[in-house]
Short mmCIF file of C-alpha atoms in Angstrom, two decimals:
data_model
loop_
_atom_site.label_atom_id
_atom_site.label_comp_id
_atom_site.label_asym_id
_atom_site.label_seq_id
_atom_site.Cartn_x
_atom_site.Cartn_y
_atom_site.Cartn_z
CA UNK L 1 -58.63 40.73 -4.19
CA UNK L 2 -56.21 40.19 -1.57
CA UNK L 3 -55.36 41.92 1.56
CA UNK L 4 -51.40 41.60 0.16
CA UNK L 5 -52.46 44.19 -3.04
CA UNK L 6 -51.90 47.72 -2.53
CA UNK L 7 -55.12 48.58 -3.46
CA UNK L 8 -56.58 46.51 -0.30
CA UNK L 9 -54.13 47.75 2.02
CA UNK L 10 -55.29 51.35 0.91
CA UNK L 11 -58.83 49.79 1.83
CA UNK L 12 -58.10 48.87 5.22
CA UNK L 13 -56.12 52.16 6.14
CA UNK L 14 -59.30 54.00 4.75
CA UNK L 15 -61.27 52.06 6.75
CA UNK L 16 -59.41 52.20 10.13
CA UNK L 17 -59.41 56.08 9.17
CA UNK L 18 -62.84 55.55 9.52
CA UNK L 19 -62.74 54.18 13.05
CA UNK L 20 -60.72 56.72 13.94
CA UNK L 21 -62.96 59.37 12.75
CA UNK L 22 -65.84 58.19 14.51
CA UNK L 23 -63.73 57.44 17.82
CA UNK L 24 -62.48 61.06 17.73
CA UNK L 25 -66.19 62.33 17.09
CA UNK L 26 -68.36 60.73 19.62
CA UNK L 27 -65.68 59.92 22.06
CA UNK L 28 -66.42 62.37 25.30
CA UNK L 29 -64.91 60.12 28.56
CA UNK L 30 -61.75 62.42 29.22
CA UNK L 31 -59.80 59.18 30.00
CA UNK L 32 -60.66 57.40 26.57
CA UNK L 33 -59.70 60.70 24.77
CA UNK L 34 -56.44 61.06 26.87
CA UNK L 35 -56.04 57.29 25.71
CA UNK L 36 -57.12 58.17 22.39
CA UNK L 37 -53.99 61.05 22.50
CA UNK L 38 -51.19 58.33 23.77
CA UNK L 39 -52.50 56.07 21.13
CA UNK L 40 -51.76 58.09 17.99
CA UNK L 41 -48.60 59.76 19.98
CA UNK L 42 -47.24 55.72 19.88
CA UNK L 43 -48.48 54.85 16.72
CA UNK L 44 -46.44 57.96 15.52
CA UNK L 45 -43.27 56.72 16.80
CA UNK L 46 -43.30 53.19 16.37
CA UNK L 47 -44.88 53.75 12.57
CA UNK L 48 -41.68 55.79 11.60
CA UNK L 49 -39.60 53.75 13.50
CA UNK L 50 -41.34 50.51 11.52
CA UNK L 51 -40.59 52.99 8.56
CA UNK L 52 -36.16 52.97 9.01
CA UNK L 53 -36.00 49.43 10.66
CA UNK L 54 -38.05 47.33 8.79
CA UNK L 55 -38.23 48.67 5.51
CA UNK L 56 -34.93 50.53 5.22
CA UNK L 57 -33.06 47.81 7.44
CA UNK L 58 -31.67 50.74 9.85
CA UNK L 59 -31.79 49.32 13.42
CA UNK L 60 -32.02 52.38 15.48
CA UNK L 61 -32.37 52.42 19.14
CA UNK L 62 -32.48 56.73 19.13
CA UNK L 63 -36.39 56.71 18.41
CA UNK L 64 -37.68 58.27 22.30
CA UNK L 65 -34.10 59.97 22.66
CA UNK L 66 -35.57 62.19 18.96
CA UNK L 67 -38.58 62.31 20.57
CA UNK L 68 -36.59 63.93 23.45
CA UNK L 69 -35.31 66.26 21.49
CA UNK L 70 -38.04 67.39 19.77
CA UNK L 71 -39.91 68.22 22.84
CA UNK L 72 -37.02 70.61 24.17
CA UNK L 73 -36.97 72.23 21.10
CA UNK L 74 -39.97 72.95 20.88
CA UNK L 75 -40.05 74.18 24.34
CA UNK L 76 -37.13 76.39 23.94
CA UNK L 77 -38.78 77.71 20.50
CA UNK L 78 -41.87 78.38 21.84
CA UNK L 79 -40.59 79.69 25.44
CA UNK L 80 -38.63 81.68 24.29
CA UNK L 81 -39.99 83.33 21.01
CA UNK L 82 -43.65 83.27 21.82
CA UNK L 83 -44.64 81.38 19.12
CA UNK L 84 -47.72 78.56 19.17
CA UNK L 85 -46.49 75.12 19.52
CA UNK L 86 -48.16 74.17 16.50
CA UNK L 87 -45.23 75.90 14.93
CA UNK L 88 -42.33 75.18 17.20
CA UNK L 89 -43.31 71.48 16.77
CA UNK L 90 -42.67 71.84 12.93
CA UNK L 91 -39.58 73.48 13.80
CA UNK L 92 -38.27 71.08 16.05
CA UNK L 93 -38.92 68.11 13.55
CA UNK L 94 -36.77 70.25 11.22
CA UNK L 95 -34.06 70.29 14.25
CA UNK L 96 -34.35 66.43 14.87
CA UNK L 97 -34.28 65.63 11.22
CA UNK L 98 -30.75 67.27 11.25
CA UNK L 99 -29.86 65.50 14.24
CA UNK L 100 -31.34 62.37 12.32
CA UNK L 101 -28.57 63.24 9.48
CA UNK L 102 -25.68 63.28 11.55
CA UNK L 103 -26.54 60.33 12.99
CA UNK L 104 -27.27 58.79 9.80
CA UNK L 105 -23.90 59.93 8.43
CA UNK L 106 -21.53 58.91 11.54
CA UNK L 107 -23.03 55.27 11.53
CA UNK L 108 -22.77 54.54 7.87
CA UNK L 109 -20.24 51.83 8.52
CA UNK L 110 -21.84 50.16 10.84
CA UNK L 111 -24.18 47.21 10.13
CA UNK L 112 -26.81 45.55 12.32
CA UNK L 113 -26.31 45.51 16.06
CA UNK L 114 -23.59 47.35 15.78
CA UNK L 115 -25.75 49.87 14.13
CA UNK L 116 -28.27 49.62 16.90
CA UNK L 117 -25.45 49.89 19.58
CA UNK L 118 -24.26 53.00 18.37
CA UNK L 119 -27.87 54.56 18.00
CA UNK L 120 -27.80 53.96 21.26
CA UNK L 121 -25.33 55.63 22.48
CA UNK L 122 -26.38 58.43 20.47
CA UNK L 123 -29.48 58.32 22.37
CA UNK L 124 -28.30 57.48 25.40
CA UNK L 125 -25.94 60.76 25.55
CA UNK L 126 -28.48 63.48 24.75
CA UNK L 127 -30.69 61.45 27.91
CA UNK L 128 -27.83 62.03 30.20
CA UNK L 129 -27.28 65.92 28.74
CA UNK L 130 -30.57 66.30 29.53
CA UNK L 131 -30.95 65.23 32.74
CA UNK L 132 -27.50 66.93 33.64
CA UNK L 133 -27.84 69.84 32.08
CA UNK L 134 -30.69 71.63 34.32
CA UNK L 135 -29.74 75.33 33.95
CA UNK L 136 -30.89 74.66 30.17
CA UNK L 137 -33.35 71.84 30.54
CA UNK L 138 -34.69 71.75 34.34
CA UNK L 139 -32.66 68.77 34.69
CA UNK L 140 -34.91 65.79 36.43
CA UNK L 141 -37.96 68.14 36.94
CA UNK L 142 -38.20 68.90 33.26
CA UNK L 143 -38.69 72.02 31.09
CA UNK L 144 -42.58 73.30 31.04
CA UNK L 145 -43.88 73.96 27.80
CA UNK L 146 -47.14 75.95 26.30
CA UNK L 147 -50.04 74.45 26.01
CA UNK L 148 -51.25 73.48 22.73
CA UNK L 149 -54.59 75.76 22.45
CA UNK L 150 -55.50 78.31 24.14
CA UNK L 151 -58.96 76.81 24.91
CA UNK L 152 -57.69 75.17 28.11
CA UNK L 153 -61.56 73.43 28.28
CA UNK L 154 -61.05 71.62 25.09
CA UNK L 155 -57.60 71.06 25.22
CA UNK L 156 -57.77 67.15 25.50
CA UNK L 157 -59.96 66.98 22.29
CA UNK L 158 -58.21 69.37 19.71
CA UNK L 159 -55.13 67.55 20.57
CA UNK L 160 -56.75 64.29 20.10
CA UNK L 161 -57.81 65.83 16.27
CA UNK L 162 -54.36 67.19 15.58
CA UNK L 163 -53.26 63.98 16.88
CA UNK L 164 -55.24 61.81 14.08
CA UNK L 165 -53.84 64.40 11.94
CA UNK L 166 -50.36 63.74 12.17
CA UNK L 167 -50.90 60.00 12.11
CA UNK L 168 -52.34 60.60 8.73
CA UNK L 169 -49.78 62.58 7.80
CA UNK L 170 -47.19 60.78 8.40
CA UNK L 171 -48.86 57.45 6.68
CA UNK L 172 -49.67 59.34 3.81
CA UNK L 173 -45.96 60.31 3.41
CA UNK L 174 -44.88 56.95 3.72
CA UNK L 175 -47.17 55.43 1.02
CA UNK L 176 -46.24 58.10 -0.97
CA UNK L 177 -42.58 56.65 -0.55
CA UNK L 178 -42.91 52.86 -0.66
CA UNK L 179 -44.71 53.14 -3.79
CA UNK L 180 -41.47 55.26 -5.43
CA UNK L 181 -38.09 54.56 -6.20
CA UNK L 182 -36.78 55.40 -2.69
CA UNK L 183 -39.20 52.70 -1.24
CA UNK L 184 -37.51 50.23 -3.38
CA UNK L 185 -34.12 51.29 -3.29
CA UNK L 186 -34.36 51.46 0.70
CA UNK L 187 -36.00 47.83 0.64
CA UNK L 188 -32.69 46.81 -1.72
CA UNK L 189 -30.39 48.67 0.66
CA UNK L 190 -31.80 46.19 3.16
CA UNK L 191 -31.84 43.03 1.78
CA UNK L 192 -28.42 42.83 -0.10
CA UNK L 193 -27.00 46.16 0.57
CA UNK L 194 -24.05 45.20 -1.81
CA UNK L 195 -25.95 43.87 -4.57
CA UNK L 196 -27.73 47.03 -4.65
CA UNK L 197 -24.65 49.45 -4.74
CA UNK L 198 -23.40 46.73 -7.33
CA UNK L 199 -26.66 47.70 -9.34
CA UNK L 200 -26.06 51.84 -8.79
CA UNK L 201 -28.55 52.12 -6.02
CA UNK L 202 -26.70 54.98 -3.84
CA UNK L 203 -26.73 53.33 -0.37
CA UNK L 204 -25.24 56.03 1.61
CA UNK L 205 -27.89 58.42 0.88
CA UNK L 206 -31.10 56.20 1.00
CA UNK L 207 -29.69 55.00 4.69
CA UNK L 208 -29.10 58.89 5.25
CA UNK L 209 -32.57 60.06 4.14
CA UNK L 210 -34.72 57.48 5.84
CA UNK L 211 -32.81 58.60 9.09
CA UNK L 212 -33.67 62.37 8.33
CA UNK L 213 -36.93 61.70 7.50
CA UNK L 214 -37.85 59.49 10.58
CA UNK L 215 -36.25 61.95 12.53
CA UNK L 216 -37.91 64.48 11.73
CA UNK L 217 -41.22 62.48 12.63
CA UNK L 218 -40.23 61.53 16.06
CA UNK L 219 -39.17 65.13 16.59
CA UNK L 220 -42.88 66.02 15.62
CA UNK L 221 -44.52 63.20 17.75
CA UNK L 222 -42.29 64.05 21.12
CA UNK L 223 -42.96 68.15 20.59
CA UNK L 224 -46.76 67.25 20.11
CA UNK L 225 -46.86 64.98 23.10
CA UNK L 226 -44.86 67.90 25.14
CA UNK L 227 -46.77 70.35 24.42
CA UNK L 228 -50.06 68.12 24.84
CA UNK L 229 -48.74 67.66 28.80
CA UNK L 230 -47.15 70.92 29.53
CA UNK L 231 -43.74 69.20 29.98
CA UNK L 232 -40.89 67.62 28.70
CA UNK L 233 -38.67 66.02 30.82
CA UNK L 234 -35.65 63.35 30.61
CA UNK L 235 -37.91 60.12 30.86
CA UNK L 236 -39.52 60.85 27.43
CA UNK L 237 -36.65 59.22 26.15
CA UNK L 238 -36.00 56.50 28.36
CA UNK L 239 -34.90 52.95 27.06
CA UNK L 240 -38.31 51.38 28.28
CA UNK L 241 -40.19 53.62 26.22
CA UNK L 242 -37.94 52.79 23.20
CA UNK L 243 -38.41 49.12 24.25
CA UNK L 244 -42.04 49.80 24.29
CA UNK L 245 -42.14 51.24 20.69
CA UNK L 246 -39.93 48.12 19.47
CA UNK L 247 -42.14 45.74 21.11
CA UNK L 248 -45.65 47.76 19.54
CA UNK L 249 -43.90 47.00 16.27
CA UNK L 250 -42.95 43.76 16.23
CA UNK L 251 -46.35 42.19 18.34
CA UNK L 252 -48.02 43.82 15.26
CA UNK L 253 -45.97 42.94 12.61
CA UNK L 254 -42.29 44.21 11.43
CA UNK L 255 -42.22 45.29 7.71
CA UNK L 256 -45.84 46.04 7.35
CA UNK L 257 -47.59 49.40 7.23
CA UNK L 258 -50.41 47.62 9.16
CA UNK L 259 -48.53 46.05 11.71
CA UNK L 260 -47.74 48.95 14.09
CA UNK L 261 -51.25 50.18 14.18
CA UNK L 262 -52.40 47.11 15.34
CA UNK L 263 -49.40 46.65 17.86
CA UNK L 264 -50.25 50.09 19.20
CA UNK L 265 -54.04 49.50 19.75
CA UNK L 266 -53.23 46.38 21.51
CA UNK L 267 -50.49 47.48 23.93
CA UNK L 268 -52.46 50.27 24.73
CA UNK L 269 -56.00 48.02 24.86
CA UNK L 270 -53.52 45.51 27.46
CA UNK L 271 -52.38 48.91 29.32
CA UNK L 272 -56.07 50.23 29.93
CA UNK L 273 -57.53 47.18 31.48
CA UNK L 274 -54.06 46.20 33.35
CA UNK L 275 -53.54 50.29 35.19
CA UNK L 276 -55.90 48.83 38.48
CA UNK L 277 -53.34 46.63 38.81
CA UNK L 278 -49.89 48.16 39.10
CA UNK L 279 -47.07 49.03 36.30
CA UNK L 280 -45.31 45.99 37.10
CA UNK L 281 -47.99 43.82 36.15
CA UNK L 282 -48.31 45.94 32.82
CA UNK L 283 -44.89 45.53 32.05
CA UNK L 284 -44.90 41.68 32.83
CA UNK L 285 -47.85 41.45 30.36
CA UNK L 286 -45.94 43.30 27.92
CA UNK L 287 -42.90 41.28 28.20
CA UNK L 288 -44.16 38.59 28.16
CA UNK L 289 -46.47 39.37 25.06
CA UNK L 290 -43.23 40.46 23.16
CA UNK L 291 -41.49 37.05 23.90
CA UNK L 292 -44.16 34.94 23.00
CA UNK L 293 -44.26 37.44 19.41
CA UNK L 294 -40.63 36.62 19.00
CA UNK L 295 -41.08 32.61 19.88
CA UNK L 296 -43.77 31.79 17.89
CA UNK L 297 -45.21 34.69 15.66
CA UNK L 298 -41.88 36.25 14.21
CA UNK L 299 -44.21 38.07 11.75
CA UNK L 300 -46.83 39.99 14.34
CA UNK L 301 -50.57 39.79 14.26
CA UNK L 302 -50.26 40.40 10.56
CA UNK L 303 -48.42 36.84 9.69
CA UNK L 304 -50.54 35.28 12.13
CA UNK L 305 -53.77 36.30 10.11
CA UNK L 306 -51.52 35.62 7.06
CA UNK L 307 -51.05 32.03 7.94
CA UNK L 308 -54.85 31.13 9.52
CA UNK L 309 -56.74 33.75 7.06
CA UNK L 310 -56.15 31.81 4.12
CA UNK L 311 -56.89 33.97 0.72
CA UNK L 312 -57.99 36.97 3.33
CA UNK L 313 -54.22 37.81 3.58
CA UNK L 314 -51.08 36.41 2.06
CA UNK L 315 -48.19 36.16 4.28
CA UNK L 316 -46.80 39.58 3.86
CA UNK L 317 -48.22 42.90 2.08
CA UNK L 318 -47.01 44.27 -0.72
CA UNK L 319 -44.19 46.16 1.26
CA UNK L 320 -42.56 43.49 3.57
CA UNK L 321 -39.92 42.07 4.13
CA UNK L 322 -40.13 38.99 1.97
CA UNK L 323 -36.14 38.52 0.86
CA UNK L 324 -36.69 38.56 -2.86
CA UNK L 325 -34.61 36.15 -4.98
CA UNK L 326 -32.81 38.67 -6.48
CA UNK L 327 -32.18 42.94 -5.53
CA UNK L 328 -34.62 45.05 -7.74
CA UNK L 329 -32.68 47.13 -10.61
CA UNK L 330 -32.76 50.54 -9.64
CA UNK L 331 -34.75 52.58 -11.77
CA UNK L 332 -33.35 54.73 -14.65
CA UNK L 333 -31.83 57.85 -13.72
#
């Protein structure tokens, strides 16, 4: 059995489940749980993001700036109504998901870069309203937010629980999705976008839903990570931290529910051993890392065990983005 068959790639998610089970449990070094945190916070991000760009074939460059979002809503929601963050995160991926529509629906002519240049701007804007607007959002100092849990003592480790949580959540959600029609029609959409609407596949709402959806995850991770530091402010969303999500993806591997674990886990592996030394040298590492990816590993870790591993793992998985000879027929109504 091959690591390309679904049933394998449910064994290795169950498995690095495991690992993450018994990191959470026997963890206790505050800064390897606060790693632990960031981790599944990234994986979160560039996992949905991996979710509209490589499957659905949605370049978006708005990932952080929903992130953004999400954290100031669910500041304002729980700021000003009282109510636990665990909530006003929810609420806030509901708000973020709606941006996620408009911004789904405004772009639907645009194609490629152009579709990733007009992301971000999207994103781009609500960074600038943010940091201008500090009567509302506290500008360049941020808005403060309520903690997660009221246990202040164990705040680190409940959110590094709720943290896993999410994380399998969210990949739940999107197994659940590849493996139905709207996994297929969004893989159609993105390898021969008019062959599929030739076939009945309704483009404009596949593109529309996977930018809701993904959305609405990115509003979830940025209010969880908010409320995990007290505070939101305008760098959550900055370009380098979208760059940084981007680059997690592709390093692991583009198209592949495994890749962006494993691009997350070694970014933030490269980012723990590399802090002594200064950001700069971090982000050097990380440039460079994501240029040598591009050069000579197009495919991530994953196509470089692919094409050394032999039978251990054909060149893609089962969702990938293999151009198949011909668009899949929708299914029947």
């Amino acid at each position: 059995m091959s690591l390309g068959s679904k049933r394998t790639n449910a064994y290795v998610l169950l498995a690095l489940l495991a690992l993450g089970l018994v990191f959470v449990l026997t963890v206790e070094d505050p800064v390897f749980i606060d790693y632990g945190v960031s981790f599944f916070y990234f994986l979160l991000l560039s996992a949905s993001w991996n979710l509209l760009a490589g499957y659905a074939g949605q370049l978006s460059f708005a990932q952080m700036a929903l992130a953004l979002a999400g954290g100031y809503a669910t500041a304002g929601i729980s700021n000003s109504t009282g109510m636990s963050p665990l909530v006003s995160m929810v609420l806030a991926g509901l708000v973020t998901a709606a941006f996620g529509l408009v911004m789904g629906i405004v772009t639907l002519r645009f194609r490629e870069i152009y579709l990733g240049l007009a992301t971000y701007a999207f994103g781009g804007m609500f960074a600038s309203w943010a940091l201008a607007a500090g009567d509302i959002t506290g500008g360049s100092r941020g808005m403060e937010v309520m903690p997660l849990f009221a246990d202040g003592d164990n705040l680190a480790r409940y959110a590094l629980w709720l943290a896993l949580g999410l994380n399998v959540a969210f990949f739940a959600a999107q197994w659940a999705i590849l493996s139905s029609r709207w996994g297929f029609m969004a893989m159609a959409v993105r390898d021969r976008e008019a062959v599929a609407q030739g076939l009945g596949v309704r483009t404009t709402l596949v593109k529309v839903t996977f930018f809701a959806f993904t959305a609405f995850w990115a509003g979830i991770a940025g209010g969880f990570y908010a409320s995990y530091v007290s505070l939101v402010t305008p760098a959550m969303g900055s370009f380098t931290n979208m760059g940084l999500v981007m680059a997690m993806t592709v390093v692991g591997g583009m198209g592949s529910m495994l890749g962006p674990i494993f691009g997350t886990f070694i970014f933030r592996v490269i980012d723990y051993w590399t802090s002594g030394y200064g950001g700069e040298y971090t982000s050097l590492i990380f440039a460079a890392l994501m240029l040598a990816a591009m050069l000579f590993a197009r495919d991530g870790v994953i196509g470089l065990v692919a094409r050394y591993g032999g039978k251990l793992m054909p060149k893609r998985d089962r969702w990938a983005l293999d151009r198949p000879a011909e668009a899949p027929k929708p299914p029947a109504a």
